[in-house]
N, CA and C of each residue as an Amber inpcrd file, in Angstrom:
protein
   252
  43.8880000 -70.6620000  95.6960000  44.7550000 -69.6470000  96.1850000
  43.6920000 -69.3600000  97.1390000  44.1540000 -68.9980000  98.1960000
  43.4110000 -68.6970000  99.6080000  44.0840000 -67.2630000 100.2790000
  43.1410000 -66.3860000 100.7790000  44.0010000 -64.8510000 100.7630000
  42.8840000 -64.6410000 102.0170000  43.4960000 -64.1160000 103.2020000
  43.1160000 -63.3680000 103.9530000  43.9860000 -62.6670000 104.8890000
  43.1220000 -61.1480000 105.5480000  44.0770000 -59.9550000 106.1530000
  44.4930000 -60.4100000 107.8520000  43.4620000 -61.2890000 107.9090000
  43.8220000 -61.1300000 109.3570000  44.2650000 -63.1280000 110.1450000
  45.0590000 -62.5020000 111.4350000  45.9030000 -63.7900000 111.9700000
  44.9420000 -64.9600000 112.4190000  43.7640000 -64.3940000 113.1030000
  42.6320000 -65.2740000 113.3660000  42.1920000 -66.1810000 112.4400000
  41.7900000 -65.4620000 111.2460000  41.1410000 -66.0850000 109.8260000
  42.1200000 -67.4220000 109.3010000  43.2970000 -66.5410000 109.4910000
  44.6080000 -67.3610000 108.6840000  45.0320000 -68.8780000 109.3470000
  44.6260000 -68.7270000 111.0420000  44.8770000 -69.8300000 111.5970000
  43.7790000 -70.6620000 111.7090000  42.6690000 -70.5390000 111.4260000
  41.5190000 -71.4900000 111.1060000  41.6880000 -72.0270000 109.7420000
  42.3490000 -71.0540000 108.7170000  42.3230000 -71.7110000 107.3500000
  43.6390000 -72.6080000 107.5740000  44.5050000 -72.5660000 108.3110000
  45.2780000 -73.6780000 108.5050000  44.9840000 -74.7680000 108.5580000
  44.4130000 -74.6980000 109.7660000  43.6660000 -75.8710000 110.6830000
  42.7070000 -76.6100000 109.7570000  41.8320000 -76.3660000 108.9690000
  41.2140000 -76.9790000 107.8410000  41.5800000 -77.2030000 106.8090000
  43.1710000 -76.5340000 106.3010000  43.4970000 -77.1460000 104.9560000
  45.0310000 -77.4770000 105.2390000  45.6800000 -78.1900000 104.0410000
  46.8710000 -78.5580000 104.6070000  47.8140000 -78.2860000 103.4310000
  48.1270000 -76.6580000 103.7220000  48.9160000 -76.3930000 102.1730000
  49.8700000 -76.4920000 101.9710000  50.4130000 -76.7430000 100.5010000
  51.9690000 -76.7780000 100.4910000  52.6810000 -75.6340000 100.4580000
  52.2780000 -74.5720000 100.0660000  53.0590000 -73.3730000  99.9240000
  51.7090000 -72.4440000 100.6650000  53.1130000 -71.3710000 101.2920000
  52.1330000 -70.2750000 102.1040000  53.3510000 -69.0730000 101.7720000
  52.2100000 -67.8250000 102.0130000  53.1150000 -66.5510000 101.4170000
  52.5780000 -66.0510000 102.6080000  53.1030000 -65.5210000 103.6600000
  52.9840000 -65.0340000 105.1910000  53.6220000 -63.7090000 105.1730000
  52.3030000 -62.6130000 105.1050000  52.9690000 -61.2890000 105.3920000
  53.4700000 -61.2090000 107.1010000  54.2660000 -60.6410000 107.1720000
  54.3890000 -59.8340000 108.7300000  53.4050000 -58.8660000 109.0570000
  52.9370000 -58.2070000 108.3150000  51.8480000 -57.2520000 109.6450000
  50.5090000 -57.4410000 108.7330000  49.2660000 -57.9730000 109.7020000
  48.1350000 -58.4910000 109.5190000  47.4100000 -57.6680000 110.5390000
  46.1850000 -57.6570000 110.3950000  45.2960000 -56.3800000 111.0710000
  45.2310000 -57.0060000 112.3970000  45.3270000 -58.2070000 112.6130000
  45.3620000 -58.4060000 114.3520000  46.4680000 -58.9500000 114.9930000
  47.5820000 -58.8490000 114.1780000  48.6080000 -59.5080000 114.8090000
  49.9720000 -59.8820000 113.7460000  50.8280000 -60.4660000 114.5020000
  51.7160000 -60.3190000 113.2580000  51.7450000 -62.0030000 112.6110000
  51.5030000 -61.7710000 111.4310000  51.6190000 -63.0050000 110.6170000
  52.4640000 -64.1250000 111.0270000  53.7110000 -63.7860000 111.3230000
  54.8160000 -64.9470000 111.4830000  54.3580000 -65.8900000 112.5880000
  53.3140000 -65.5750000 113.4500000  53.1560000 -66.0500000 114.3290000
  52.7040000 -67.6910000 113.8930000  52.0360000 -67.8580000 112.5910000
  51.4110000 -68.5230000 112.1450000  52.5930000 -69.6970000 111.8850000
  53.6880000 -68.8350000 111.3950000  54.7330000 -69.8990000 110.8660000
  55.5310000 -70.8240000 112.2060000  55.3600000 -70.3170000 113.5220000
  55.3150000 -70.9200000 114.4890000  54.7380000 -72.1640000 115.1250000
  53.1820000 -71.4830000 114.9460000  52.0720000 -72.3550000 115.1220000
  52.1210000 -73.8860000 114.0690000  52.7790000 -73.7210000 112.6570000
  52.6490000 -74.6440000 112.0670000  53.6150000 -75.5530000 112.5430000
  54.8980000 -74.9250000 112.7540000  56.1870000 -75.6750000 112.9240000
  55.9910000 -76.7510000 114.3090000  55.4790000 -76.0930000 115.2790000
  54.8130000 -76.6800000 116.3470000  54.0330000 -77.7200000 116.5500000
  53.3520000 -78.0440000 115.5260000  52.0900000 -79.0920000 115.2790000
  52.1760000 -79.6160000 113.6970000  53.1280000 -80.2730000 113.4090000
  52.9350000 -80.5080000 111.7880000  52.1280000 -81.6680000 111.3900000
  51.8820000 -82.1560000 112.9450000  50.4670000 -83.4030000 112.6170000
  49.3400000 -82.7400000 112.2190000  49.0360000 -81.7240000 112.5800000
  47.7090000 -81.1940000 112.3870000  47.6570000 -79.6360000 111.1170000
  49.0610000 -79.1930000 110.7470000  48.9960000 -78.3680000 109.7890000
  50.0680000 -79.0710000 108.6290000  50.7360000 -80.0200000 108.7900000
  51.3710000 -80.4940000 107.6140000  52.6570000 -79.8690000 107.8660000
  53.4290000 -80.1500000 106.7050000  54.5700000 -79.0640000 106.4860000
  54.8530000 -78.1160000 105.1770000  54.4050000 -77.2760000 105.1280000
  54.3510000 -76.3070000 104.2460000  55.7220000 -75.5180000 103.6900000
  55.8380000 -75.3330000 102.8430000  57.2040000 -74.1800000 102.8360000
  56.1640000 -73.1770000 102.9220000  56.9460000 -71.8640000 103.7640000
  56.3360000 -70.9840000 104.0540000  57.8600000 -69.7510000 103.5760000
  56.9850000 -68.6790000 102.8770000  57.6320000 -67.5520000 102.5470000
  57.1600000 -66.4010000 103.5700000  58.0350000 -65.8870000 104.1200000
  57.5670000 -64.6720000 105.1260000  57.8530000 -63.4780000 104.3900000
  57.1750000 -62.5150000 104.2140000  57.2680000 -61.2830000 103.5240000
  56.9720000 -60.0710000 104.5350000  57.8190000 -59.3350000 104.2970000
  57.5390000 -57.6480000 104.9980000  58.0920000 -56.5260000 104.1050000
  57.7320000 -55.4220000 104.3910000  58.1170000 -54.4940000 103.8140000
  58.4850000 -53.2370000 105.0120000  58.3040000 -53.8170000 106.3710000
  58.9230000 -52.8790000 107.3340000  59.7880000 -53.4770000 108.0680000
  60.1400000 -54.8340000 107.9450000  61.4050000 -55.6170000 108.7840000
  62.5720000 -55.8960000 107.8620000  63.7980000 -54.9160000 108.0950000
  64.8890000 -55.1980000 107.2520000  65.2190000 -56.7350000 107.1580000
  65.5150000 -56.7640000 106.3480000  65.7510000 -58.3050000 105.6900000
  66.9740000 -59.0280000 106.4220000  68.1400000 -58.2410000 107.0380000
  69.0280000 -58.8930000 107.9690000  68.3030000 -59.8350000 109.3490000
  67.1820000 -58.9340000 109.7910000  66.3530000 -59.0200000 110.9920000
  65.4280000 -60.3220000 110.5540000  65.1120000 -60.2280000 109.9290000
  64.1710000 -61.6030000 109.1540000  64.7000000 -62.7120000 108.8410000
  65.5290000 -62.7330000 108.1250000  66.4640000 -63.9150000 108.0650000
  67.0190000 -64.6980000 109.3160000  67.4020000 -63.8030000 110.0570000
  68.1560000 -63.9840000 111.4820000  66.8040000 -64.6880000 112.3840000
  65.6930000 -64.2200000 112.1640000  64.6270000 -64.7780000 113.2520000
  64.0630000 -66.0450000 112.2280000  64.5090000 -66.0190000 110.8440000
  63.6020000 -67.0910000 110.6410000  63.6560000 -68.7360000 110.8310000
  63.5880000 -69.4750000 111.7680000  63.6280000 -70.5520000 111.6140000
  62.4330000 -71.2900000 111.8900000  61.2620000 -70.5630000 111.5690000
  60.0100000 -71.3000000 111.2740000  59.5030000 -71.1950000 110.0550000
  59.8980000 -70.6230000 109.3050000  59.8650000 -70.2470000 107.8450000
  61.1010000 -70.5660000 107.0520000  60.3630000 -70.8660000 105.7160000
  61.6210000 -71.5510000 104.4840000  62.6820000 -70.0550000 104.0780000
  62.1830000 -69.4050000 103.6900000  62.3910000 -68.0040000 103.1140000
  62.1960000 -67.0490000 103.4470000  62.6880000 -65.5250000 103.0180000
  61.8030000 -64.4590000 103.2250000  62.4450000 -63.8550000 102.3660000
  60.9890000 -62.9850000 101.9050000  60.8890000 -62.2750000 100.5840000
  60.6870000 -60.5750000 100.9350000  61.6310000 -59.9200000 100.7610000
  61.3340000 -58.2070000 100.9740000  60.3620000 -57.8050000 100.2090000
  59.2530000 -57.1610000 100.5070000  58.3300000 -56.4620000  99.8550000
  58.8950000 -54.9410000  99.4580000  59.3600000 -54.6870000  97.9250000
  59.7470000 -53.7200000  97.5420000  58.7090000 -52.9300000  97.1380000
  58.2540000 -51.5400000  97.0970000  57.2370000 -50.8970000  96.6670000
  57.6800000 -49.9630000  95.9920000  57.5680000 -49.5640000  95.2500000
  57.5010000 -48.1320000  94.0640000  56.6740000 -47.0750000  93.7300000
  56.3460000 -45.5910000  94.2890000  55.1470000 -45.4140000  94.1490000
  55.7740000 -44.4440000  93.1080000  55.0260000 -44.4720000  92.0010000
  54.8570000 -43.8030000  91.0270000  54.3390000 -42.5120000  90.7980000
  54.7370000 -40.9470000  90.6480000  54.1580000 -40.1880000  90.8940000
  53.9660000 -39.6910000  89.7520000  54.1110000 -39.9560000  88.5990000
  53.6350000 -39.0350000  87.3520000  52.5600000 -39.7750000  86.6430000
């Protein structure tokens, strides 16, 4: 398992590895993570053809699913904040 908080590092990791599955967050520290899905889609010779699960806690599910041409599935992040 590999993890990164940045778009630049994610792009580099995808170029160095041929992942089978990628969980990709929408908001990364330096950009929109879903741009990686488009990059992979446009160059499968370089990046392979991984299943990509896009995630977000800030993008409505309906909007994410409509724009999901470069990823396999959308998974909304639901957080519950405990106050007790």
